[in-house]
PDB file of C-alpha atoms in Angstrom:
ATOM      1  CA  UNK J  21       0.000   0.000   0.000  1.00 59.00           C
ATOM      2  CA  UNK J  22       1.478   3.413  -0.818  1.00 72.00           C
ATOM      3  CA  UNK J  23       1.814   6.541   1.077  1.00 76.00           C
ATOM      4  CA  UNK J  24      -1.561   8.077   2.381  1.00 80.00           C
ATOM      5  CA  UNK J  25      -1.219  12.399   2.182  1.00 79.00           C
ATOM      6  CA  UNK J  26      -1.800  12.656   6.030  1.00 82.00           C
ATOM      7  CA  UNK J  27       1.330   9.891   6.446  1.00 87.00           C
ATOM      8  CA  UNK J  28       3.763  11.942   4.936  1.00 90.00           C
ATOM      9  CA  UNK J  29       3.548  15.095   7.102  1.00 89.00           C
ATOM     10  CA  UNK J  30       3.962  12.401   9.707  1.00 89.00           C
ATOM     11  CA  UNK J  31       6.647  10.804   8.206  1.00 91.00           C
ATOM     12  CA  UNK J  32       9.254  13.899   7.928  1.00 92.00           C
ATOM     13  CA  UNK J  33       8.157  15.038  11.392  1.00 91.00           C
ATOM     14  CA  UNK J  34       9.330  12.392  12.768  1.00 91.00           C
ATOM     15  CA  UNK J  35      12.766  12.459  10.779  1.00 92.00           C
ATOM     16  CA  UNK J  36      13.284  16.504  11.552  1.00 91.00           C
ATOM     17  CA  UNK J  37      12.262  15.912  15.297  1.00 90.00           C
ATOM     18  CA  UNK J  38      14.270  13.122  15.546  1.00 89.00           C
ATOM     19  CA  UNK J  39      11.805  11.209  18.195  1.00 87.00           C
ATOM     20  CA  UNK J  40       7.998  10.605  18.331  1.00 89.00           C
ATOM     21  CA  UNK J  41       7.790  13.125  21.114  1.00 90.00           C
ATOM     22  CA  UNK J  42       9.198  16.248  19.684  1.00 91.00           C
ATOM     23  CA  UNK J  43       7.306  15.108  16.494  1.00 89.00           C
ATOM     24  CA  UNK J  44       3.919  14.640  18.305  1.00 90.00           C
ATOM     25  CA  UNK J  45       4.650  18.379  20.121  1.00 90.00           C
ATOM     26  CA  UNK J  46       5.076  19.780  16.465  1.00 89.00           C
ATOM     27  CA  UNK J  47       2.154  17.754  14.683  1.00 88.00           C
ATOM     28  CA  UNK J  48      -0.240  18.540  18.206  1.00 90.00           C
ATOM     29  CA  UNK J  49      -0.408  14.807  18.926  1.00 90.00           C
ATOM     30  CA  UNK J  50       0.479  12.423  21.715  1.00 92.00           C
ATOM     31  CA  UNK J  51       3.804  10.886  21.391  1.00 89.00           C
ATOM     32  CA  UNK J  52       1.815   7.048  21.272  1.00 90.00           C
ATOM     33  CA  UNK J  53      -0.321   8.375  18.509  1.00 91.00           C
ATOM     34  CA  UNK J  54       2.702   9.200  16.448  1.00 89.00           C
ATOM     35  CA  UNK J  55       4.671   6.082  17.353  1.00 90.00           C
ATOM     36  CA  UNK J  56       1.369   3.880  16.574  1.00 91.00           C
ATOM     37  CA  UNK J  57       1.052   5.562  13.592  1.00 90.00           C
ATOM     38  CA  UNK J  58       4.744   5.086  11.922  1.00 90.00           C
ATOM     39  CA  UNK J  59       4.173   1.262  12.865  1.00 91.00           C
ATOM     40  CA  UNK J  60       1.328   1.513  11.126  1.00 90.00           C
ATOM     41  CA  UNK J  61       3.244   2.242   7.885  1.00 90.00           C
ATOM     42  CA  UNK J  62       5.985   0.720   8.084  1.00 89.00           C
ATOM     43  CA  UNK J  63       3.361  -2.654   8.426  1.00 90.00           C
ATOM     44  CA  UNK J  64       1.437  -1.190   4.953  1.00 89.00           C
ATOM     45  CA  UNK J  65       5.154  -0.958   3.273  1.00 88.00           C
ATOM     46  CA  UNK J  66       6.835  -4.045   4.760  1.00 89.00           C
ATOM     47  CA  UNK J  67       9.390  -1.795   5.586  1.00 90.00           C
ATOM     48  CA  UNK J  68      11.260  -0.652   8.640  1.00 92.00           C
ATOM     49  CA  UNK J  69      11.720   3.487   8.808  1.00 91.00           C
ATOM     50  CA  UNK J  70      13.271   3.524  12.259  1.00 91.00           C
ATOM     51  CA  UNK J  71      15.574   1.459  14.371  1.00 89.00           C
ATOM     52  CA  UNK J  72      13.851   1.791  17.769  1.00 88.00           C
ATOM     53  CA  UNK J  73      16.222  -0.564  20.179  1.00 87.00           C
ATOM     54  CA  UNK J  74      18.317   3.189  21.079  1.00 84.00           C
ATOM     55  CA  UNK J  75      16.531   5.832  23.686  1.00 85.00           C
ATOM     56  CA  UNK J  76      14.956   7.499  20.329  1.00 87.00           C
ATOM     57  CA  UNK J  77      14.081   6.154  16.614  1.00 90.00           C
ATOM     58  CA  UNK J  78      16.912   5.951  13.986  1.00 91.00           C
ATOM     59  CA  UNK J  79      16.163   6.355  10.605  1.00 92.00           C
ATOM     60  CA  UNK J  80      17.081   3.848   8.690  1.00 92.00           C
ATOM     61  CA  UNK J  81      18.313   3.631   4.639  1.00 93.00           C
ATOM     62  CA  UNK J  82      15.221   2.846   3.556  1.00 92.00           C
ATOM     63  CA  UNK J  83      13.722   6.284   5.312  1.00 91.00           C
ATOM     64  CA  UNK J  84      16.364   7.986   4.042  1.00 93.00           C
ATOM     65  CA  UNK J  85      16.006   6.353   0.525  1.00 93.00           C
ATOM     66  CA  UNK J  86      12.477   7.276   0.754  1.00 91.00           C
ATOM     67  CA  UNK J  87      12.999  11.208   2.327  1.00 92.00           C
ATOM     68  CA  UNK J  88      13.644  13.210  -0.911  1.00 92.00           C
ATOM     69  CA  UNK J  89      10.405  12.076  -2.652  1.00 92.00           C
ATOM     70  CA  UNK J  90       8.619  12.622   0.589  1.00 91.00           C
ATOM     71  CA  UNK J  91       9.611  15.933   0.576  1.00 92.00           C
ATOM     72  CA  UNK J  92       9.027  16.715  -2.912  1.00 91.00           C
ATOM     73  CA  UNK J  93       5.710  15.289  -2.469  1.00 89.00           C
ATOM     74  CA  UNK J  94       5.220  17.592   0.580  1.00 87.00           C
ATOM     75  CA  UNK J  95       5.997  20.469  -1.224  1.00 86.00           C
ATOM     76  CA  UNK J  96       3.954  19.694  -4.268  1.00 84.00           C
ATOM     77  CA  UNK J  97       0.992  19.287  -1.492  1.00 83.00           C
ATOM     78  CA  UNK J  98       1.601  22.513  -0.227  1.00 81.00           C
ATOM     79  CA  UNK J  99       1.441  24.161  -3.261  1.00 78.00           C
ATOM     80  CA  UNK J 100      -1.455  22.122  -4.195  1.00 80.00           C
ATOM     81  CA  UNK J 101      -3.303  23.173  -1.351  1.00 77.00           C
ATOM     82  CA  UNK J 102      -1.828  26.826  -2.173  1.00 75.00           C
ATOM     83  CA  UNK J 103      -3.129  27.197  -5.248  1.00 73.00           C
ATOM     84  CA  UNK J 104      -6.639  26.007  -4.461  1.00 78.00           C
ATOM     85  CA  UNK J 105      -6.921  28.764  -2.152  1.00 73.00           C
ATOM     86  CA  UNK J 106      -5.490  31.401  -4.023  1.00 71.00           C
ATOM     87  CA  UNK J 107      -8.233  30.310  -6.890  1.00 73.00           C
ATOM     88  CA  UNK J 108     -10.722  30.435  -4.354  1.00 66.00           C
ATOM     89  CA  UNK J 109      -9.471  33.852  -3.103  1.00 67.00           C
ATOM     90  CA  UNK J 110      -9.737  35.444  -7.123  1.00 71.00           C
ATOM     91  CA  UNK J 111      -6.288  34.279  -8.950  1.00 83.00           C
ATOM     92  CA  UNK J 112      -6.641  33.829 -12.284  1.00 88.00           C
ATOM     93  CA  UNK J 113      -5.859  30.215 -13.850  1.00 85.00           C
ATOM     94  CA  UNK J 114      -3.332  32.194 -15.864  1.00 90.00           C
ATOM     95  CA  UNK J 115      -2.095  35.415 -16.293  1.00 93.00           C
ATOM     96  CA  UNK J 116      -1.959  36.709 -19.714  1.00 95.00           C
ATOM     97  CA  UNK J 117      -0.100  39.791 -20.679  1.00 95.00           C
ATOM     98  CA  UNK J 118      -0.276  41.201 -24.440  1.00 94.00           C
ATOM     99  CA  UNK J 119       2.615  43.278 -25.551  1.00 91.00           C
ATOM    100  CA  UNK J 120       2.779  45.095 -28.838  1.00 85.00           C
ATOM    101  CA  UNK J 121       5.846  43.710 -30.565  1.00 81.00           C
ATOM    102  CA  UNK J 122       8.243  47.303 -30.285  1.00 77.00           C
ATOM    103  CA  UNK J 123       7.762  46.900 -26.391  1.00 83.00           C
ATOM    104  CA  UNK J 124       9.126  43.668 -26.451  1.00 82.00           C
ATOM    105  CA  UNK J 125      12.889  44.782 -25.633  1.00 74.00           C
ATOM    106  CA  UNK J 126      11.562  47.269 -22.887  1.00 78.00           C
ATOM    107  CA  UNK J 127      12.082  45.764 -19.213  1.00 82.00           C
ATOM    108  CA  UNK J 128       8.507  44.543 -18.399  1.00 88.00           C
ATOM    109  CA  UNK J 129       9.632  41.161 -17.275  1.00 89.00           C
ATOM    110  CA  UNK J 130      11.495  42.738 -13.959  1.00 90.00           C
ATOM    111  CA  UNK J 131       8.121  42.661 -12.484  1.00 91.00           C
ATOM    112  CA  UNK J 132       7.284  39.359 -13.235  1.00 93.00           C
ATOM    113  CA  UNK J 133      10.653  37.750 -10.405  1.00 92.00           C
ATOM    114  CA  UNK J 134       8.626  38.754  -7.737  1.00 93.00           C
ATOM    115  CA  UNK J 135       5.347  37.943  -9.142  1.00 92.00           C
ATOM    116  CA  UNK J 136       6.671  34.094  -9.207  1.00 88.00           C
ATOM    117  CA  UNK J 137       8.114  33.813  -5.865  1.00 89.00           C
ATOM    118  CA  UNK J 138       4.966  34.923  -4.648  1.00 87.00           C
ATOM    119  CA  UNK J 139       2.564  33.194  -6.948  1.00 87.00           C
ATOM    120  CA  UNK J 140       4.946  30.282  -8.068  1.00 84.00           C
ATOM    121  CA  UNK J 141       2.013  28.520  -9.307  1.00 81.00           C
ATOM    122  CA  UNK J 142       0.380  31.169 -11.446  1.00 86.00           C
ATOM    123  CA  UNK J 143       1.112  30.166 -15.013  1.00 90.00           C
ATOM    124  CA  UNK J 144       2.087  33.592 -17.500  1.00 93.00           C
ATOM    125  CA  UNK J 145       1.009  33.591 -21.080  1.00 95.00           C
ATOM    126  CA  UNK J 146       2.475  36.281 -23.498  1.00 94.00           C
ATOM    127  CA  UNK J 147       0.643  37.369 -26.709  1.00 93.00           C
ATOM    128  CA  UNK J 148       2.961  39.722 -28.795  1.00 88.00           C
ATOM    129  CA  UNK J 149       0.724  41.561 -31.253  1.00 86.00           C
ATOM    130  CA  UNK J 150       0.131  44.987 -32.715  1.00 84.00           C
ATOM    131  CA  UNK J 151      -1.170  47.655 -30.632  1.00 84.00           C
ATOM    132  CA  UNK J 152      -4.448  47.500 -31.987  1.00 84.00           C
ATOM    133  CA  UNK J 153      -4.715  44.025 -31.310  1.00 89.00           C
ATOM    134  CA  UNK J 154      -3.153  43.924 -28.148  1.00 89.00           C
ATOM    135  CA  UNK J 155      -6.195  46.527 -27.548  1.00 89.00           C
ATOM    136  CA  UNK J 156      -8.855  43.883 -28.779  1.00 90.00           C
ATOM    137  CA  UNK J 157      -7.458  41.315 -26.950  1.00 92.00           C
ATOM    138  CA  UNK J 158      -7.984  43.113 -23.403  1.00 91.00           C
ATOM    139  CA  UNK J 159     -11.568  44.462 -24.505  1.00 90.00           C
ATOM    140  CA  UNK J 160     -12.719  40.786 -25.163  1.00 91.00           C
ATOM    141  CA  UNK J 161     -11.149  39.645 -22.316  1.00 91.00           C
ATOM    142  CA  UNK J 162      -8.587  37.581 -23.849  1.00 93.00           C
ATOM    143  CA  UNK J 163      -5.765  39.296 -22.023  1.00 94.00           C
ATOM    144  CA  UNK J 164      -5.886  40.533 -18.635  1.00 94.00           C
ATOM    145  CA  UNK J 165      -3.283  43.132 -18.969  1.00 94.00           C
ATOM    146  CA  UNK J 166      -1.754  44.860 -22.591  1.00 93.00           C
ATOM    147  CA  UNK J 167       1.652  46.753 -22.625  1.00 91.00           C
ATOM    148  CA  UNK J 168       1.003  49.888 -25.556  1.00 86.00           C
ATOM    149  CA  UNK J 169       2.300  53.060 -26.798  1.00 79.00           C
ATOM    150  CA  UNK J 170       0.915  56.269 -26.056  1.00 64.00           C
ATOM    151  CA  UNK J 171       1.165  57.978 -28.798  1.00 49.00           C
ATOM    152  CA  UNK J 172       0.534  61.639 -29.926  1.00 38.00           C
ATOM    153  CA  UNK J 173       0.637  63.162 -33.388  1.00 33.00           C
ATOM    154  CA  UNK J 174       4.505  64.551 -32.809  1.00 32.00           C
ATOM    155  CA  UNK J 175       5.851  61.595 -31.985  1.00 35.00           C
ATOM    156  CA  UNK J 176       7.411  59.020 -34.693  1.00 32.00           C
ATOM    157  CA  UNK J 177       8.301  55.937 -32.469  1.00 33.00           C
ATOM    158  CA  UNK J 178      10.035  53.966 -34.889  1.00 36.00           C
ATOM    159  CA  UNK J 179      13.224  53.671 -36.435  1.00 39.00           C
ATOM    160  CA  UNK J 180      13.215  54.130 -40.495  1.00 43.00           C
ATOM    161  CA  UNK J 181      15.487  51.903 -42.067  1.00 44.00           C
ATOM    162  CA  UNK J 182      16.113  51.341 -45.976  1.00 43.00           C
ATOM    163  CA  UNK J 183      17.187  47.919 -47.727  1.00 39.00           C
ATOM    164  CA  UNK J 184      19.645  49.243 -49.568  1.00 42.00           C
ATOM    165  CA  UNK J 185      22.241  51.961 -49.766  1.00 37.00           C
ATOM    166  CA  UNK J 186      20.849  55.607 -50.777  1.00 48.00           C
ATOM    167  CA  UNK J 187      21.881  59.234 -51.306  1.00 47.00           C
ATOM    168  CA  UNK J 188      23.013  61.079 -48.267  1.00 55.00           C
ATOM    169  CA  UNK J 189      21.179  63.807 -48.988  1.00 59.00           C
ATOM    170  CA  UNK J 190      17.710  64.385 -47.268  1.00 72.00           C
ATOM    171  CA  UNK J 191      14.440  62.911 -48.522  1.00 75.00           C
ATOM    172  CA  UNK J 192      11.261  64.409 -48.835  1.00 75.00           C
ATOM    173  CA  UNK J 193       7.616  63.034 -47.867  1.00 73.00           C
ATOM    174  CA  UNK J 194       6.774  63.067 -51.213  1.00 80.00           C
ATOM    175  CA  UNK J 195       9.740  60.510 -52.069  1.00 80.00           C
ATOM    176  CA  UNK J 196       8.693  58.440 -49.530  1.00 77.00           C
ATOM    177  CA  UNK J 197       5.381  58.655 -50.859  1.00 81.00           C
ATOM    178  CA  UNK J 198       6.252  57.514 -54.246  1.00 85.00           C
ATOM    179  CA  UNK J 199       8.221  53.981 -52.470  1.00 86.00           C
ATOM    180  CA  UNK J 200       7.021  51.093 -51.629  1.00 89.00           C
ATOM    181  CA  UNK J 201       6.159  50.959 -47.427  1.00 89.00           C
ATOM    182  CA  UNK J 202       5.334  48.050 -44.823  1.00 89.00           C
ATOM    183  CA  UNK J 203       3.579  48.877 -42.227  1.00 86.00           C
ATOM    184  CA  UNK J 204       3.220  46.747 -39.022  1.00 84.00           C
ATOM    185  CA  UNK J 205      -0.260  46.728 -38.057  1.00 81.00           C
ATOM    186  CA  UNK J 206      -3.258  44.980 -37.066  1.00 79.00           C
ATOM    187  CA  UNK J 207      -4.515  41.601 -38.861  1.00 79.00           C
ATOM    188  CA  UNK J 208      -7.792  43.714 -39.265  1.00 78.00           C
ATOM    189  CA  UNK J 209      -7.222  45.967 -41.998  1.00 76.00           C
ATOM    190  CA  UNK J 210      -9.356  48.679 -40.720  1.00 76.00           C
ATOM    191  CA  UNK J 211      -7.116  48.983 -37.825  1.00 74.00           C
ATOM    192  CA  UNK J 212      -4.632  51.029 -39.212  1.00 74.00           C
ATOM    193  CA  UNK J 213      -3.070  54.660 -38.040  1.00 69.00           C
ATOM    194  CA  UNK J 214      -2.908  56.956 -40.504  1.00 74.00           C
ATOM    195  CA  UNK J 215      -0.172  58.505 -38.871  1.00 71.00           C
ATOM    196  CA  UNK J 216       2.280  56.267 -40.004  1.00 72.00           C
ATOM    197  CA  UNK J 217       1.307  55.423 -43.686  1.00 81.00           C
ATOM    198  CA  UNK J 218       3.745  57.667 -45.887  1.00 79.00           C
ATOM    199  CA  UNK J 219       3.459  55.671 -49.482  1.00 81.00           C
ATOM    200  CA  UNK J 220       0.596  55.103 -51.344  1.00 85.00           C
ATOM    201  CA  UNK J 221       1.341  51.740 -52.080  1.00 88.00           C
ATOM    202  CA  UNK J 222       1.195  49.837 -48.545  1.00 88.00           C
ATOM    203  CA  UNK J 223       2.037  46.644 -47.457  1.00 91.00           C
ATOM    204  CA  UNK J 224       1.484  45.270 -43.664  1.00 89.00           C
ATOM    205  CA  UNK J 225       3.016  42.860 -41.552  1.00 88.00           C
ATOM    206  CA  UNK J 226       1.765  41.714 -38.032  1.00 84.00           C
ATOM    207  CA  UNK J 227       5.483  41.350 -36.837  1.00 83.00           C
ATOM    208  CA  UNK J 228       8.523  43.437 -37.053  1.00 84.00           C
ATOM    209  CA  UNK J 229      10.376  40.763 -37.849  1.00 86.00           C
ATOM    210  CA  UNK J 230       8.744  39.786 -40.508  1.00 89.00           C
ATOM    211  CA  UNK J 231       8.550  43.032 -41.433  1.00 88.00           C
ATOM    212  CA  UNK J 232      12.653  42.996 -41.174  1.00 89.00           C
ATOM    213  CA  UNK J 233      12.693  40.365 -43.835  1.00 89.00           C
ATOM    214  CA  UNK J 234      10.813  42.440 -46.432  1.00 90.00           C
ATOM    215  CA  UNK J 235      13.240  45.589 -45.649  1.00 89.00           C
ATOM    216  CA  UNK J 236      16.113  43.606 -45.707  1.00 87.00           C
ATOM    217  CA  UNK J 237      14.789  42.028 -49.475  1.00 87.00           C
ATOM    218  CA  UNK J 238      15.282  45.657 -50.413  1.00 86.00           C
ATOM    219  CA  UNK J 239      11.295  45.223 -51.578  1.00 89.00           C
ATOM    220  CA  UNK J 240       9.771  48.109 -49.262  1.00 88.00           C
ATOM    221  CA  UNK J 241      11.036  50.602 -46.220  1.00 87.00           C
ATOM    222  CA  UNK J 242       9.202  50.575 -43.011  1.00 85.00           C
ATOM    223  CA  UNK J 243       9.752  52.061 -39.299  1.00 81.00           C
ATOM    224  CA  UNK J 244      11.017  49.397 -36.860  1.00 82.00           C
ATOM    225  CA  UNK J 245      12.245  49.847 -33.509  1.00 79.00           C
ATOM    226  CA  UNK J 246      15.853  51.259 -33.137  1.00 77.00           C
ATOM    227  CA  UNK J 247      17.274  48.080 -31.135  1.00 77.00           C
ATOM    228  CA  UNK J 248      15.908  45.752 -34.089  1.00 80.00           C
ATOM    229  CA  UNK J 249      17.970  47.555 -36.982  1.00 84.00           C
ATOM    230  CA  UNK J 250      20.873  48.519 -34.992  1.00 83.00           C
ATOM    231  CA  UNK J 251      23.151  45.570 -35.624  1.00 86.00           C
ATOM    232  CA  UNK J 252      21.971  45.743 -39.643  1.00 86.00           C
ATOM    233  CA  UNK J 253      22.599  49.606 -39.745  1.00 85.00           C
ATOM    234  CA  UNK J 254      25.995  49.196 -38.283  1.00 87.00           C
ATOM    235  CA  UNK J 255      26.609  45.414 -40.352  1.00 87.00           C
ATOM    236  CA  UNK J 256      25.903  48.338 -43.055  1.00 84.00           C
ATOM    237  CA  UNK J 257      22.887  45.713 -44.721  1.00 85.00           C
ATOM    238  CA  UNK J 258      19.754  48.726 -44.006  1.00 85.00           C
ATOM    239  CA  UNK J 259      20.485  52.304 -44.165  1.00 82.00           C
ATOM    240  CA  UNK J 260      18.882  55.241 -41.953  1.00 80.00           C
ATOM    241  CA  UNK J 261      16.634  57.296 -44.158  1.00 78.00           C
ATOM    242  CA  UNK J 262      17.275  61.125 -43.461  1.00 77.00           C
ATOM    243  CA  UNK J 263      13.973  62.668 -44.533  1.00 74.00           C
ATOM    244  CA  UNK J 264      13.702  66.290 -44.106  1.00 70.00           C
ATOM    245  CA  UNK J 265      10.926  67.718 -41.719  1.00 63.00           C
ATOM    246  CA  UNK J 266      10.542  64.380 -39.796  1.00 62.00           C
ATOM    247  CA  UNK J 267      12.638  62.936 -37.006  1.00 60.00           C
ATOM    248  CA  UNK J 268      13.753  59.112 -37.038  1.00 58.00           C
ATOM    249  CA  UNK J 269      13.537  58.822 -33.487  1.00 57.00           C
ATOM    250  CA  UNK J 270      11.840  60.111 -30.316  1.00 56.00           C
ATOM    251  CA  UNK J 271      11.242  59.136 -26.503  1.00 60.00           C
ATOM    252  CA  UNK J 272       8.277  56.419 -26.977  1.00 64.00           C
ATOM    253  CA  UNK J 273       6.091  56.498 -23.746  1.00 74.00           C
ATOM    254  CA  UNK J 274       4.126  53.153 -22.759  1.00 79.00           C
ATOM    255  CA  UNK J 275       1.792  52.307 -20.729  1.00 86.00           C
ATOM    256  CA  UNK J 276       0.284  48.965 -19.021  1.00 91.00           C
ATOM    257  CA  UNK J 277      -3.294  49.351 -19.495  1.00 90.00           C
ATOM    258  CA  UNK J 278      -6.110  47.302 -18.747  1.00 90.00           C
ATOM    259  CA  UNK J 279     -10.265  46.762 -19.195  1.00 88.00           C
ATOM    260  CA  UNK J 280     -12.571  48.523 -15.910  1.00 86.00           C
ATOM    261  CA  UNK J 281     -15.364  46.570 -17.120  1.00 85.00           C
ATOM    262  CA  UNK J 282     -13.275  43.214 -15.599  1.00 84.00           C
ATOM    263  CA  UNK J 283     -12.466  42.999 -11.963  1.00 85.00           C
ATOM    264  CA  UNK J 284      -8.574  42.352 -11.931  1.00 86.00           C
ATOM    265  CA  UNK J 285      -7.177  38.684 -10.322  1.00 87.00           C
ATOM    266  CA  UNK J 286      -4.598  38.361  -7.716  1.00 87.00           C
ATOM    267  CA  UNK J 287      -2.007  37.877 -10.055  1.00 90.00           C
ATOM    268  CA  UNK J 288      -2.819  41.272 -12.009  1.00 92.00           C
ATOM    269  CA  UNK J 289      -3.759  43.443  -9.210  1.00 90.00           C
ATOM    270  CA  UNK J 290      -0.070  42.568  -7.659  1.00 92.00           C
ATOM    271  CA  UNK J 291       1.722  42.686 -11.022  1.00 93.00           C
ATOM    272  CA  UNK J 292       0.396  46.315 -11.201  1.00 91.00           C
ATOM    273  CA  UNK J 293       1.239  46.836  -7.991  1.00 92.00           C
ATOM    274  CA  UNK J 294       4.799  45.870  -8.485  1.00 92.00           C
ATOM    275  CA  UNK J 295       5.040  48.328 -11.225  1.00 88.00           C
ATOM    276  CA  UNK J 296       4.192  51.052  -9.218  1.00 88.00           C
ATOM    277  CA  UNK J 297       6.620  50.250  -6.829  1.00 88.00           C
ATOM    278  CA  UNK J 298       9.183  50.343  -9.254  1.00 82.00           C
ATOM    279  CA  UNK J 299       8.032  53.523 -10.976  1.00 72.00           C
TER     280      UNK J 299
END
């Protein structure tokens, strides 16, 4: 017969303690209970746990052999037990974060260490998608919290890059215009911002790095995040567009947002929580 879950509590008591008293003073037991109850299963394993012919039990190799899966199995129990309550209490079965794909690089994991340690059962699920999906997925409840850009008309958050080697000199918007473009955008084609569509021939992608592979085909230009094109600017394999009148780069704010018309779980009231604390 194997281990009941009351015997193993019972079990490492008695090893920690070192005798049935001290273990029956920990578990809140009398010392015969305890000692009836190790005979008891050592009869159900055929196996002896503890010499008993000194003045207190010795465990014996077959306890020992036995103590590392007891204890795993205690902790797994514990956690068990853990998690049922922290269910019961509102955590959520999983904590899903979506993150448009230029946040990726920023730090919002840091919060996420503490969040474990704390809630080391709480799975995390991370959906990288455009802003405007990232968006969707909150409102329908599909994500509990979204990472996004905020975003006014002055600011140009990405980093241009061409496919191919250029003039030095400054272009103009209405160059750009007359190119090819990629845009990274929504899968719905209505979800598009108009502040970012130069060309009048478009092309989207739902990934940067997808839309890196078209740039770097020399088949369009887009604007991709400055730690993307870095290495390829410097490897000298995409080239900076200068365009006059319009900045490549700017301070991008962000912003962890998430939907008042859902009550927030455990895990994404303290994830929130730890943010603040860091900001």
């Amino acid at each position: 017969m194997p281990f009941a879950a009351d015997q193993i509590p019972l079990f490492l008591a008695v090893l920690d303690a070192g005798s049935f008293s001290a273990a029956a003073r920990k578990l809140g037991r009398v010392p015969s209970a305890v000692s009836m109850a190790i005979a008891q299963l050592e009869a159900e394993l055929d196996l002896q746990l503890f010499d008993r012919r000194g003045r207190e039990p010795v465990p014996t190799a077959a306890a020992r052999a036995l103590e590392p899966q007891a204890r795993l199995l205690a902790e797994q129990l514990r956690q068990l037990n853990w998690q049922a309550q922290a269910l019961h209490e509102g955590l959520e079965e999983r904590l899903t974060l979506a993150i448009a794909p230029e946040l990726l690089a920023t730090h919002w994991t840091e919060p996420l260490h503490q969040l474990v340690q704390e809630f080391p059962a709480l799975p995390i699920e991370v959906l990288a998608a455009p802003q405007a999906d990232a968006l969707e997925l909150l409102h329908a409840g599909r994500a509990h919290l979204a990472l996004v850009a905020v975003m006014s008309p002055q600011f140009a958050p990405w980093q241009q890059a061409l496919a191919q080697h250029g003039p030095k000199a400054r272009l103009s918007v209405e160059q750009l215009a007359a190119t090819r473009q990629v845009l990274v955008a929504s899968r719905d084609p209505q979800q598009t911002d108009p502040r970012f569509v130069f060309a009048r021939q478009l092309w989207r992608a739902d990934s940067h790095q997808a839309a890196l592979s078209l740039i770097g085909a020399g088949l369009v230009w887009g604007w991709l995040p400055k730690g993307l094109v870095e290495a390829h600017i410097a490897a000298g394999t995409l080239l900076e567009i200068p365009v006059q009148n319009l900045s490549n780069g700017t301070t991008l704010f962000v912003d962890w947002v998430w939907s008042k018309e859902r009550a927030q779980g455990l895990g994404a009231q303290r994830f929130v929580q730890l943010l603040r604390e860091r900001a």
